[in-house]
Short mmCIF file of N, CA, C and O and ligand atoms in Angstrom, two decimals:
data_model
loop_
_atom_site.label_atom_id
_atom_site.label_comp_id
_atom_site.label_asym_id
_atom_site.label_seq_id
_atom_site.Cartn_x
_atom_site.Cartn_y
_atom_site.Cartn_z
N UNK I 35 -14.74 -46.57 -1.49
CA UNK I 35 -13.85 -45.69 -2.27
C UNK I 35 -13.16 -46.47 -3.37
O UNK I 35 -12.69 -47.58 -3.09
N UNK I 36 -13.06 -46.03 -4.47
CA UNK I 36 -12.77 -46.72 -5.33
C UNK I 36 -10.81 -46.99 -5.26
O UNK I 36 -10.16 -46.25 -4.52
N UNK I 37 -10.31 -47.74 -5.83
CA UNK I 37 -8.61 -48.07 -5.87
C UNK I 37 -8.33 -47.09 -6.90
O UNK I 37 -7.45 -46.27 -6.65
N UNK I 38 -9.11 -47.03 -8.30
CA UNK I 38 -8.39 -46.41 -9.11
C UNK I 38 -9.37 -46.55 -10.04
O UNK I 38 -10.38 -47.21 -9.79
N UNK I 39 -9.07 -45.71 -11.68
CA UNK I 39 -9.95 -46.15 -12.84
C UNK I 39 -9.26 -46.79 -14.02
O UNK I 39 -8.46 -46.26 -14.78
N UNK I 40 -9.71 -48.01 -14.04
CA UNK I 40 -8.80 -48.73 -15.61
C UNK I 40 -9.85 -49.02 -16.64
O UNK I 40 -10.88 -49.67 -16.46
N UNK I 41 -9.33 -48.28 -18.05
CA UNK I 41 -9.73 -48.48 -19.17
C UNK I 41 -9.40 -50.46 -19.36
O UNK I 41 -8.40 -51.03 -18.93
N UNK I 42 -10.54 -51.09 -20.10
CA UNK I 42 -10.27 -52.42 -20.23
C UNK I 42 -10.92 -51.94 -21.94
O UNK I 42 -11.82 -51.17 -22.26
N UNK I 43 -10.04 -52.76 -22.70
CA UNK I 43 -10.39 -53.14 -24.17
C UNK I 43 -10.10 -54.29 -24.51
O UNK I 43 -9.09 -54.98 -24.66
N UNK I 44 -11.48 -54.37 -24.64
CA UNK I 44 -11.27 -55.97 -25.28
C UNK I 44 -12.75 -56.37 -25.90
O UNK I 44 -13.85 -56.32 -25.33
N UNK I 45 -12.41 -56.81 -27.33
CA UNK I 45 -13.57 -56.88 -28.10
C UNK I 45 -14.14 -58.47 -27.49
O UNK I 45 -15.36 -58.52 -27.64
N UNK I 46 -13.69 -59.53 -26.96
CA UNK I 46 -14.50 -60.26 -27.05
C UNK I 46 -15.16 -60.61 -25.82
O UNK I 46 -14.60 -61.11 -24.85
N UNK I 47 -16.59 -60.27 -25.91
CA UNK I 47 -17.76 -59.84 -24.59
C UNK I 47 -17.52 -60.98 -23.70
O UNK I 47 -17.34 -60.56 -22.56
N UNK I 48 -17.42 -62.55 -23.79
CA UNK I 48 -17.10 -63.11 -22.30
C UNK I 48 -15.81 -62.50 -21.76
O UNK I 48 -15.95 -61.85 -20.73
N UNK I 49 -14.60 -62.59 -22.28
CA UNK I 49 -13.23 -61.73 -21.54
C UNK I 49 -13.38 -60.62 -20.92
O UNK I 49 -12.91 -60.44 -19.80
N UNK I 50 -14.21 -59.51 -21.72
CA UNK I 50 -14.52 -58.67 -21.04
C UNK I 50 -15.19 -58.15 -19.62
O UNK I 50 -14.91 -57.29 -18.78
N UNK I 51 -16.70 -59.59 -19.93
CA UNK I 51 -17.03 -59.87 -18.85
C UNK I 51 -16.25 -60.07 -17.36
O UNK I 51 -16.21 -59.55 -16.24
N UNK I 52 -15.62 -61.28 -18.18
CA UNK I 52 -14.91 -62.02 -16.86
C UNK I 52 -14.04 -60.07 -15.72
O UNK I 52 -14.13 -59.68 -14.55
N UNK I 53 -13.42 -59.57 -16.84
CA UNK I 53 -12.37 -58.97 -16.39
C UNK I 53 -12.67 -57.69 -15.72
O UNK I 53 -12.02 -57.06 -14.89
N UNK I 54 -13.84 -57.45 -16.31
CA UNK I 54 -14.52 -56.02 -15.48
C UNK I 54 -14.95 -56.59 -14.30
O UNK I 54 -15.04 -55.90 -13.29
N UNK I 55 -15.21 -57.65 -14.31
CA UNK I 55 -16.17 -58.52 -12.75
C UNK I 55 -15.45 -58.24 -12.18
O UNK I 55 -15.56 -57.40 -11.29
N UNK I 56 -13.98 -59.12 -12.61
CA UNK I 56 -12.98 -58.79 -11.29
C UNK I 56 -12.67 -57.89 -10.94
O UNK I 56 -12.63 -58.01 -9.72
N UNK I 57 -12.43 -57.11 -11.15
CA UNK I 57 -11.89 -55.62 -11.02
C UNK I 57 -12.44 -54.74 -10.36
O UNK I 57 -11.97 -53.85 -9.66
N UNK I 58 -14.27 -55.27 -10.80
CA UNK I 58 -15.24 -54.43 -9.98
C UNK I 58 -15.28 -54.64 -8.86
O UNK I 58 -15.05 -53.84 -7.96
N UNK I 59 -15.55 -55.60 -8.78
CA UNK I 59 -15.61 -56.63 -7.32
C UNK I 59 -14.25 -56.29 -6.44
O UNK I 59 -14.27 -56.36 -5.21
N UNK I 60 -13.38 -56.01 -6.97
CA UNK I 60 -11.74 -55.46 -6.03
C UNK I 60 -11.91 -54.16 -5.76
O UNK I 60 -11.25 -53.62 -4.87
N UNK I 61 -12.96 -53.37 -6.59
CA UNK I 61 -12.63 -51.74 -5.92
C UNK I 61 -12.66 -51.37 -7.03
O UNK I 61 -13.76 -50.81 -6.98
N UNK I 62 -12.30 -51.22 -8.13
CA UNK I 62 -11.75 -50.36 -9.05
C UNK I 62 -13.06 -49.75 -10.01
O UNK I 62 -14.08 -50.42 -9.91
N UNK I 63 -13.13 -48.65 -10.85
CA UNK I 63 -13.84 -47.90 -11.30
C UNK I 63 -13.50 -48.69 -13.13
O UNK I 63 -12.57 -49.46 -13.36
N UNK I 64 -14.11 -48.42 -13.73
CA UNK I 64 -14.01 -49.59 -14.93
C UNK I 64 -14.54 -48.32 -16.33
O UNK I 64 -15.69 -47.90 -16.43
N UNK I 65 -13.64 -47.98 -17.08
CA UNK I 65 -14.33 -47.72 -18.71
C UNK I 65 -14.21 -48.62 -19.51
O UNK I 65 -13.18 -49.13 -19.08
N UNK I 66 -14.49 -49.21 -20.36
CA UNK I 66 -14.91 -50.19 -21.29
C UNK I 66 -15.07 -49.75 -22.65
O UNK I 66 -15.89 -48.87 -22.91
N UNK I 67 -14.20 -50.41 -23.76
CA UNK I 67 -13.93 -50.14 -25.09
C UNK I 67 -13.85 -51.72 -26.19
O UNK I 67 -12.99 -52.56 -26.45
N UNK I 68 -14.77 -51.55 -26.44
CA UNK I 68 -14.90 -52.99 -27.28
C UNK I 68 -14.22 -52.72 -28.75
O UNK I 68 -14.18 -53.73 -29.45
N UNK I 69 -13.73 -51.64 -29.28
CA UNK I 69 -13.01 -51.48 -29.92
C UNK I 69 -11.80 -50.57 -30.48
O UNK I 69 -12.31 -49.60 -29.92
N UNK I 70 -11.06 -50.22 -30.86
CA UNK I 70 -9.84 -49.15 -31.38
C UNK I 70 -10.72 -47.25 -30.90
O UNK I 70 -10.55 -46.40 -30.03
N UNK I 71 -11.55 -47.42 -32.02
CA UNK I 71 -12.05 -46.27 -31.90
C UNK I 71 -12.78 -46.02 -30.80
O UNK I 71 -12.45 -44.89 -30.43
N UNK I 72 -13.79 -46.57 -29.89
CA UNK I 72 -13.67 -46.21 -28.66
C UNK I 72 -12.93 -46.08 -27.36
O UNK I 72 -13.36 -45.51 -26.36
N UNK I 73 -11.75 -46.69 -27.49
CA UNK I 73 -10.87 -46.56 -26.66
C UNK I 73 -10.01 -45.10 -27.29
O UNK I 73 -10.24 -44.07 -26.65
N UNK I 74 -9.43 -45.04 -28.01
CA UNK I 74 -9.35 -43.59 -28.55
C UNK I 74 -9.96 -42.52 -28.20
O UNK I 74 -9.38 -41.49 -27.88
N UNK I 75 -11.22 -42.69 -28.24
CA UNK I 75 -12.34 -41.57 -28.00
C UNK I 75 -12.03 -41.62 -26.26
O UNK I 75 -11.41 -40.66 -25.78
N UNK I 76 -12.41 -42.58 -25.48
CA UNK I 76 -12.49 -42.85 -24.24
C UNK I 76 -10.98 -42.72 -23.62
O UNK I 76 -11.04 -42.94 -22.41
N UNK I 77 -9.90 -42.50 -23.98
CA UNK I 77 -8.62 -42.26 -23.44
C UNK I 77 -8.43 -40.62 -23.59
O UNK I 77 -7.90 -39.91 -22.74
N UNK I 78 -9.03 -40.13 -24.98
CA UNK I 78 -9.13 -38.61 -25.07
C UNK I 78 -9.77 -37.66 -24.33
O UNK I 78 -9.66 -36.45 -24.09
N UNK I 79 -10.82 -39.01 -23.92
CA UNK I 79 -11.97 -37.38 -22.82
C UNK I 79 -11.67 -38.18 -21.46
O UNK I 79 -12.73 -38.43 -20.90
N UNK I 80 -10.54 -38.66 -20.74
CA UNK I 80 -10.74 -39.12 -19.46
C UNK I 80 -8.95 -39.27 -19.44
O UNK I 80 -8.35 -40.17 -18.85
N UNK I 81 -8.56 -38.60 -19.91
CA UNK I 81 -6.47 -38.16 -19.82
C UNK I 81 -6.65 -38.18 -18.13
O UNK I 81 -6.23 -39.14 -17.48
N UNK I 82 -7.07 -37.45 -17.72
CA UNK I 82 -6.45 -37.44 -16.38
C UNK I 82 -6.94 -38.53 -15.12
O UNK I 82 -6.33 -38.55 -14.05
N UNK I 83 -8.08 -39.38 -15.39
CA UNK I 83 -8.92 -39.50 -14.85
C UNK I 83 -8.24 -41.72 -14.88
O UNK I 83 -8.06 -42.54 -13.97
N UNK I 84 -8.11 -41.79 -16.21
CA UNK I 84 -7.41 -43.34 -16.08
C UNK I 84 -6.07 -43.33 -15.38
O UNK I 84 -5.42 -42.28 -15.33
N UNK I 85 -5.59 -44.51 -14.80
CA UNK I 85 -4.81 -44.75 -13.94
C UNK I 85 -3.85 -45.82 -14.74
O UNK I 85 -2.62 -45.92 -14.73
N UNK I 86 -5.04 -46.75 -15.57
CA UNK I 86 -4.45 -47.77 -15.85
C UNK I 86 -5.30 -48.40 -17.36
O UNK I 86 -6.52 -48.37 -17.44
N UNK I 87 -4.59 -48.83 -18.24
CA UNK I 87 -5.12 -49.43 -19.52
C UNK I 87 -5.14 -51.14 -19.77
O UNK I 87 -4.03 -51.65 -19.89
N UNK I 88 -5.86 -51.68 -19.82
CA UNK I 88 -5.52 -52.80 -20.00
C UNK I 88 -6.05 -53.02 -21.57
O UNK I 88 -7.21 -52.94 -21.95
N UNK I 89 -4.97 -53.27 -22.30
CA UNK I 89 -5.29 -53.26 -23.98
C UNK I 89 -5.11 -54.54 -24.74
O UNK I 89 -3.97 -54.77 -25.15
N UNK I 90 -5.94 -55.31 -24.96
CA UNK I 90 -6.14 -56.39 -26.05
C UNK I 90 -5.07 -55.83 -27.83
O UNK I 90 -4.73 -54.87 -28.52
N UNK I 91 -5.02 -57.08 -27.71
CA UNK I 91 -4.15 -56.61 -29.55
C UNK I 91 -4.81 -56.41 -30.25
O UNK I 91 -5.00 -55.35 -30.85
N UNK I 92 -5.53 -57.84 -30.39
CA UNK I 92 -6.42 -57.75 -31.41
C UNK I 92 -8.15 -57.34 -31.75
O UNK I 92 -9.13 -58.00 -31.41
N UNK I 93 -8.13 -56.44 -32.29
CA UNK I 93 -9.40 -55.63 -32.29
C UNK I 93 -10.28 -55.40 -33.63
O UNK I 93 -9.78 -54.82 -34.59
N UNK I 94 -11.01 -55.68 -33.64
CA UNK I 94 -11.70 -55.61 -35.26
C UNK I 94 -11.48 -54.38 -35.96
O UNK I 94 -11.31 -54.33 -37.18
N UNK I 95 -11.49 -53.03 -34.92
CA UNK I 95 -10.59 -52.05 -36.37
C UNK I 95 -9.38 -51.72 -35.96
O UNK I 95 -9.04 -50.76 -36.64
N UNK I 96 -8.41 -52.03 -35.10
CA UNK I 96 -7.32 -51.81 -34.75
C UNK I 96 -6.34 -52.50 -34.41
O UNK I 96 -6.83 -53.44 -33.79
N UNK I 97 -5.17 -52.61 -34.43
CA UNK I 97 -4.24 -53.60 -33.55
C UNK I 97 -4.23 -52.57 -32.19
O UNK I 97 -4.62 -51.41 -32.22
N UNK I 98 -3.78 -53.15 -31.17
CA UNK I 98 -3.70 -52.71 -29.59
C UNK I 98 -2.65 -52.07 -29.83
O UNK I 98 -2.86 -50.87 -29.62
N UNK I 99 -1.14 -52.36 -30.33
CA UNK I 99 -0.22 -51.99 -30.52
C UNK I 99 -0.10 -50.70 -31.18
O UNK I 99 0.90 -50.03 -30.93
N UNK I 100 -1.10 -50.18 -32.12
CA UNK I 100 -0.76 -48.99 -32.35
C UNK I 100 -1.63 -47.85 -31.57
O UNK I 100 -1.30 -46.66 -31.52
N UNK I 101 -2.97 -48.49 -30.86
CA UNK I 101 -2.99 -47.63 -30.01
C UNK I 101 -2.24 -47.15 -29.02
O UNK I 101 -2.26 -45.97 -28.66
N UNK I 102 -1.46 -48.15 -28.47
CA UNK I 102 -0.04 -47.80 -27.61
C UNK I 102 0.44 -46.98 -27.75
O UNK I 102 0.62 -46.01 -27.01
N UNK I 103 0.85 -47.28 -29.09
CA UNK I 103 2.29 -45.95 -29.84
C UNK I 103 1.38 -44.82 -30.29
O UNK I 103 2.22 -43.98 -30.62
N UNK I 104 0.15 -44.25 -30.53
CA UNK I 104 -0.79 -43.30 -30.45
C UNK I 104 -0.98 -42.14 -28.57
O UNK I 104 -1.19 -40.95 -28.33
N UNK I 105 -0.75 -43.44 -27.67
CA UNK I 105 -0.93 -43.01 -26.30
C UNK I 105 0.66 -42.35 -25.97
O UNK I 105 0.98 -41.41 -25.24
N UNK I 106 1.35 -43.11 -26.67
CA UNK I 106 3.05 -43.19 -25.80
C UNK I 106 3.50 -41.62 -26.85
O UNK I 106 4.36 -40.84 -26.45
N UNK I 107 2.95 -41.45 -27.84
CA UNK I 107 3.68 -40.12 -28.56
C UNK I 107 2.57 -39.18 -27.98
O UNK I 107 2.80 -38.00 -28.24
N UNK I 108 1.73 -39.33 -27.45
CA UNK I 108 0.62 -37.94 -27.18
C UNK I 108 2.00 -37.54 -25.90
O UNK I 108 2.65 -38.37 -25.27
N UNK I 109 2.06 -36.54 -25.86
CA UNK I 109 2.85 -36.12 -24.15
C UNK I 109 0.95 -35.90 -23.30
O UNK I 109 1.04 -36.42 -22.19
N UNK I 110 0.20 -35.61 -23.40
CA UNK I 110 -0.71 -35.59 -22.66
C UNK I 110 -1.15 -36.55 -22.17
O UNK I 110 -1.96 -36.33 -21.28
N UNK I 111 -0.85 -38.05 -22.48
CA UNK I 111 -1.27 -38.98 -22.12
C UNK I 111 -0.63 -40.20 -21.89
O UNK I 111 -1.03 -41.28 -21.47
N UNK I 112 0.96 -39.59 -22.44
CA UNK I 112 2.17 -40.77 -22.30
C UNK I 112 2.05 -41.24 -20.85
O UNK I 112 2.53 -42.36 -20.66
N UNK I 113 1.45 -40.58 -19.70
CA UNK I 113 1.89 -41.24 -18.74
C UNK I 113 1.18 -41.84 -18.18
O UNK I 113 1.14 -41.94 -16.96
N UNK I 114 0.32 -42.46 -19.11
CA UNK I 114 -1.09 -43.24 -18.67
C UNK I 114 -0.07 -44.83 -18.56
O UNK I 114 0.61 -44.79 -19.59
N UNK I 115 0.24 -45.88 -17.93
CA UNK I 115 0.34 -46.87 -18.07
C UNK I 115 -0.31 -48.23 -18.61
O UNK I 115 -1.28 -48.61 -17.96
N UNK I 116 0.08 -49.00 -19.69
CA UNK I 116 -0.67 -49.89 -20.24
C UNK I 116 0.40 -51.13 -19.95
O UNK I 116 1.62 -51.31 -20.04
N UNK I 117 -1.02 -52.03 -19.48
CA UNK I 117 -0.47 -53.61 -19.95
C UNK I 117 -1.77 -54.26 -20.56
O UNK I 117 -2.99 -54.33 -20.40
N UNK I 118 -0.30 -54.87 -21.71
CA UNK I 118 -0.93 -55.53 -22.46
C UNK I 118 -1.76 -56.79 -22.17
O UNK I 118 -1.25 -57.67 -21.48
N UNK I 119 -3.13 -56.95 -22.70
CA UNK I 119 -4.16 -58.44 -22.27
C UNK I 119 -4.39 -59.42 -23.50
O UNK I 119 -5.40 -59.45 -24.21
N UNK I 120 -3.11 -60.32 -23.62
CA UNK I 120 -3.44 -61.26 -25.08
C UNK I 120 -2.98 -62.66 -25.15
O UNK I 120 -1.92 -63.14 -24.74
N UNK I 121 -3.88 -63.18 -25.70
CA UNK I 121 -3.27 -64.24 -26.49
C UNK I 121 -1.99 -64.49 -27.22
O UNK I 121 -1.64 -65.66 -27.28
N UNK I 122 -1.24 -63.60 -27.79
CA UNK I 122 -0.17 -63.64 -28.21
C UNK I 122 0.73 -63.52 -27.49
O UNK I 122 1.07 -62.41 -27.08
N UNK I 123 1.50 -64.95 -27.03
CA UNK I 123 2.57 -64.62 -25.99
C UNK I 123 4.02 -65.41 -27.24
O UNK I 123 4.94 -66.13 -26.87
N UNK I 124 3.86 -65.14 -28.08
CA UNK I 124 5.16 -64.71 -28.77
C UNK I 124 5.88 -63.70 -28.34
O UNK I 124 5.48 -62.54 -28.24
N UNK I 125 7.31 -64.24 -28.01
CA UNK I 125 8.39 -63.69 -27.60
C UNK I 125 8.48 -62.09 -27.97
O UNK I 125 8.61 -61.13 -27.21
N UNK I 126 8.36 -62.15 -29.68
CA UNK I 126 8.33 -61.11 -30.79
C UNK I 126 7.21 -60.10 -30.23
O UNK I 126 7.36 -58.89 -30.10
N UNK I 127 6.11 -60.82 -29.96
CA UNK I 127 4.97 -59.84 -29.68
C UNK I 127 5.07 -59.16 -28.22
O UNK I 127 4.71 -57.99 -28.10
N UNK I 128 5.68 -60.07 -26.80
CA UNK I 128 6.24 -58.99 -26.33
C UNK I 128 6.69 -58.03 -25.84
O UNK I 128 6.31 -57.19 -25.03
N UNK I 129 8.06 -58.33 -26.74
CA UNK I 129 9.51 -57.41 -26.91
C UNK I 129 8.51 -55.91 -27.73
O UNK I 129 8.51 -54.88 -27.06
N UNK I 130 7.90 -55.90 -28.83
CA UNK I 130 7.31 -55.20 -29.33
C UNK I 130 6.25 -54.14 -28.78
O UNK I 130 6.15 -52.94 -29.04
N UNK I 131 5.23 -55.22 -27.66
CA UNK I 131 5.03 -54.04 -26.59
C UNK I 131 5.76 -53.51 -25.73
O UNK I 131 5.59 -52.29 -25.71
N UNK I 132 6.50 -53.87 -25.01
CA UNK I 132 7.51 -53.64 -24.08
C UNK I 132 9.07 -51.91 -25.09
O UNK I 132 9.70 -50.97 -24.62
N UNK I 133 8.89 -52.50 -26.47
CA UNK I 133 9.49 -50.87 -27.20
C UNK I 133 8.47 -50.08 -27.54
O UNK I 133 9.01 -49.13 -28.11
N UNK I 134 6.79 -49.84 -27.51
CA UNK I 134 6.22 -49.72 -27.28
C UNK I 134 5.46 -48.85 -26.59
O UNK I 134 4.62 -48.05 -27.00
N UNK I 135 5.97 -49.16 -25.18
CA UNK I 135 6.26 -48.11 -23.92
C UNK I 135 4.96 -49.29 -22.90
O UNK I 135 4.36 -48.94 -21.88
N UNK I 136 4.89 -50.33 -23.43
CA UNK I 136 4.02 -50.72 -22.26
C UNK I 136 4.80 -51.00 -20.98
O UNK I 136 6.01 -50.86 -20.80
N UNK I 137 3.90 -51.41 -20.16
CA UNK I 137 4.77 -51.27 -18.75
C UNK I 137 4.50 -53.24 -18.31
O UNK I 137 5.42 -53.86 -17.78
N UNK I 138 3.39 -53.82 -18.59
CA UNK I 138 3.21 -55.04 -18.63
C UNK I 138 2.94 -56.16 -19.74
O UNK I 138 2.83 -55.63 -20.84
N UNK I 139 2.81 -57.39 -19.78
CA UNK I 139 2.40 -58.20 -20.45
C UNK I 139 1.29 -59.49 -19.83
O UNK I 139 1.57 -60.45 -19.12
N UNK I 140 0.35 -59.19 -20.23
CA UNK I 140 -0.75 -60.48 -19.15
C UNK I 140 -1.00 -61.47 -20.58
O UNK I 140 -1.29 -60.81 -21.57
N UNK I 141 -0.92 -62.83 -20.77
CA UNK I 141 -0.90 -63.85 -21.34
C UNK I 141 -2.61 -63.94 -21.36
O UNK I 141 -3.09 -63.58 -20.28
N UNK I 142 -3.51 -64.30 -22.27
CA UNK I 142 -4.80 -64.92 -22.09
C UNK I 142 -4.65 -66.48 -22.36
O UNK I 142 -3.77 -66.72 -23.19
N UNK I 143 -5.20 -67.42 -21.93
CA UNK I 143 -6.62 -67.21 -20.95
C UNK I 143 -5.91 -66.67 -19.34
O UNK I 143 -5.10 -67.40 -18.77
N UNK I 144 -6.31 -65.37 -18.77
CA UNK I 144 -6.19 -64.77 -17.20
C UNK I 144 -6.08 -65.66 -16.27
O UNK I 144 -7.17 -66.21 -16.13
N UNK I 145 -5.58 -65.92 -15.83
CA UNK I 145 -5.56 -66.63 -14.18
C UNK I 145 -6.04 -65.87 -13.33
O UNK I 145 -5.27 -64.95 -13.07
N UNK I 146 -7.33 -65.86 -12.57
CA UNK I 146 -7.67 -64.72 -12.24
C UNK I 146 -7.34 -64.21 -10.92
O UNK I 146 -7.84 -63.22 -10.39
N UNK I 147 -6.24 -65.15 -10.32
CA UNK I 147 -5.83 -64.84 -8.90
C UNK I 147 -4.54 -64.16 -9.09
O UNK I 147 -4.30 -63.07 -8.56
N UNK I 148 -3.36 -65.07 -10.15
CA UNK I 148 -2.37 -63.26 -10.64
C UNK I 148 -2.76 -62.67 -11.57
O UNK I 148 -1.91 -62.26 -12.35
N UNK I 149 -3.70 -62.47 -11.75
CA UNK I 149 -4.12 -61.40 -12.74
C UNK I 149 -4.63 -60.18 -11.58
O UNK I 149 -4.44 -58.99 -11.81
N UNK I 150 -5.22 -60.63 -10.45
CA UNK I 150 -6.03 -59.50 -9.73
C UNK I 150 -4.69 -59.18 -8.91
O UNK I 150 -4.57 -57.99 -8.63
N UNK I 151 -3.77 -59.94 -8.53
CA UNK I 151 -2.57 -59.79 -7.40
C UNK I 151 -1.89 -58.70 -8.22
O UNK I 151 -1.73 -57.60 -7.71
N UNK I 152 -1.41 -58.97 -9.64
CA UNK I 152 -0.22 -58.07 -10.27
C UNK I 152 -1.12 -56.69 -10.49
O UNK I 152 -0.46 -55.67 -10.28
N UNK I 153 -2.36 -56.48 -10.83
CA UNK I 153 -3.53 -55.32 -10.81
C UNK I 153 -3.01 -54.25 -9.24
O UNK I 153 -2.59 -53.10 -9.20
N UNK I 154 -3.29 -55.28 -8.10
CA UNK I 154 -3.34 -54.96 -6.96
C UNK I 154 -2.12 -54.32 -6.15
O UNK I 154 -2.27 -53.51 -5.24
N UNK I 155 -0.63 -54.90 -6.70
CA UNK I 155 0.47 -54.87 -6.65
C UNK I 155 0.99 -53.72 -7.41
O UNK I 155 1.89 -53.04 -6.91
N UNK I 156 0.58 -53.46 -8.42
CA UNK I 156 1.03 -52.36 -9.42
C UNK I 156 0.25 -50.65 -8.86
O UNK I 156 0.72 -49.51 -8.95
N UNK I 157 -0.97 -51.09 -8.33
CA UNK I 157 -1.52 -50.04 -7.84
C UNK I 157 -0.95 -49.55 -6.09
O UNK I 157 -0.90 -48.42 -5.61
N UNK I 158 -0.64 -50.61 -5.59
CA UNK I 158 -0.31 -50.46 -4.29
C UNK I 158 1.44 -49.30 -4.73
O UNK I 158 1.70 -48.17 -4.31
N UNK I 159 2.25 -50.17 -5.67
CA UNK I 159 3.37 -49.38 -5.68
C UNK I 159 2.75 -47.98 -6.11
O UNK I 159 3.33 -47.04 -5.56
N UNK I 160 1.86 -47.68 -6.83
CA UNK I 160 1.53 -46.09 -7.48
C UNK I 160 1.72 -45.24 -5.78
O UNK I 160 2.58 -44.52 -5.27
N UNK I 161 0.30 -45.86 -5.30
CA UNK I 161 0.44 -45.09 -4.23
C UNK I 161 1.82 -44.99 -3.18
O UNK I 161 2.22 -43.90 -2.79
N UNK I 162 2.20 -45.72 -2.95
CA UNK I 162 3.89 -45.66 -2.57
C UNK I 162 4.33 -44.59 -2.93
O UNK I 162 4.66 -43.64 -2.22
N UNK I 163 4.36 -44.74 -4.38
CA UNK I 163 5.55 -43.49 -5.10
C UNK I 163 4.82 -42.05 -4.90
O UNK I 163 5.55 -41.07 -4.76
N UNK I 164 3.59 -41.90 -4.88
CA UNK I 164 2.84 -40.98 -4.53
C UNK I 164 3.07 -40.41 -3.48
O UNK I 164 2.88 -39.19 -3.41
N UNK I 165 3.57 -41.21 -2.27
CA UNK I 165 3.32 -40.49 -0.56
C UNK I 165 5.03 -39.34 -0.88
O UNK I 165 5.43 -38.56 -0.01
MN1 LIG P 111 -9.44 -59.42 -29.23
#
């Protein structure tokens, strides 16, 4: 039975790799967006169905950040939760997701043992709040 379904975006194919492995391998159901406009497309036809976003910044036609603020003003989809997956761990960058409406911040390069724990941890509280 699967844990849940998380959108992962991230244009660059080893990260991606690495991150769907894990995820798969833990349970979880996986959509995949190598760029702005498919994650767009893929957040529009599966509103009810993602659990969880994990969004890269930087994207060859998009910043991550404004897909955020695209997800966080839809009311149909504001209550999708995103954490952010980047290289940019400037302070500035973020405070910026975090007004935003993201709910996390994951630093790259992944550690892939808290990277799968805080995944695992965040889903365990869903269901909590659920019962
Ligand atoms: Mn990138």
């Amino acid at each position: 039975m699967s844990k849940g379904c998380i959108l992962i975006t991230e244009d660059n194919p080893s990260n991606m790799k690495l991150i769907r492995d894990i995820l798969n391998y833990h349970g979880y159901d996986i959509l995949c967006a190598e760029n702005g406009k498919m994650a767009t497309e893929l957040i529009k036809n599966n509103k009810t169905r993602i659990d969880l976003i994990l969004m890269d910044l930087q994207l060859p036609d998009m910043n991550g950040l404004d897909i955020v603020k695209l997800v966080k003003s839809d009311k149909t989809t504001l209550h999708i939760p995103v954490f952010i997956v980047s290289a940019y761990a400037m302070e500035n960058d973020i405070q910026k997701a975090f007004e935003a409406g993201c709910t996390s911040y994951i630093t790259k390069p992944i550690n892939i043992e808290s990277f799968i724990k805080k995944i695992n941890e965040f889903f365990e509280n869903i269901k909590g709040n659920k019962c």
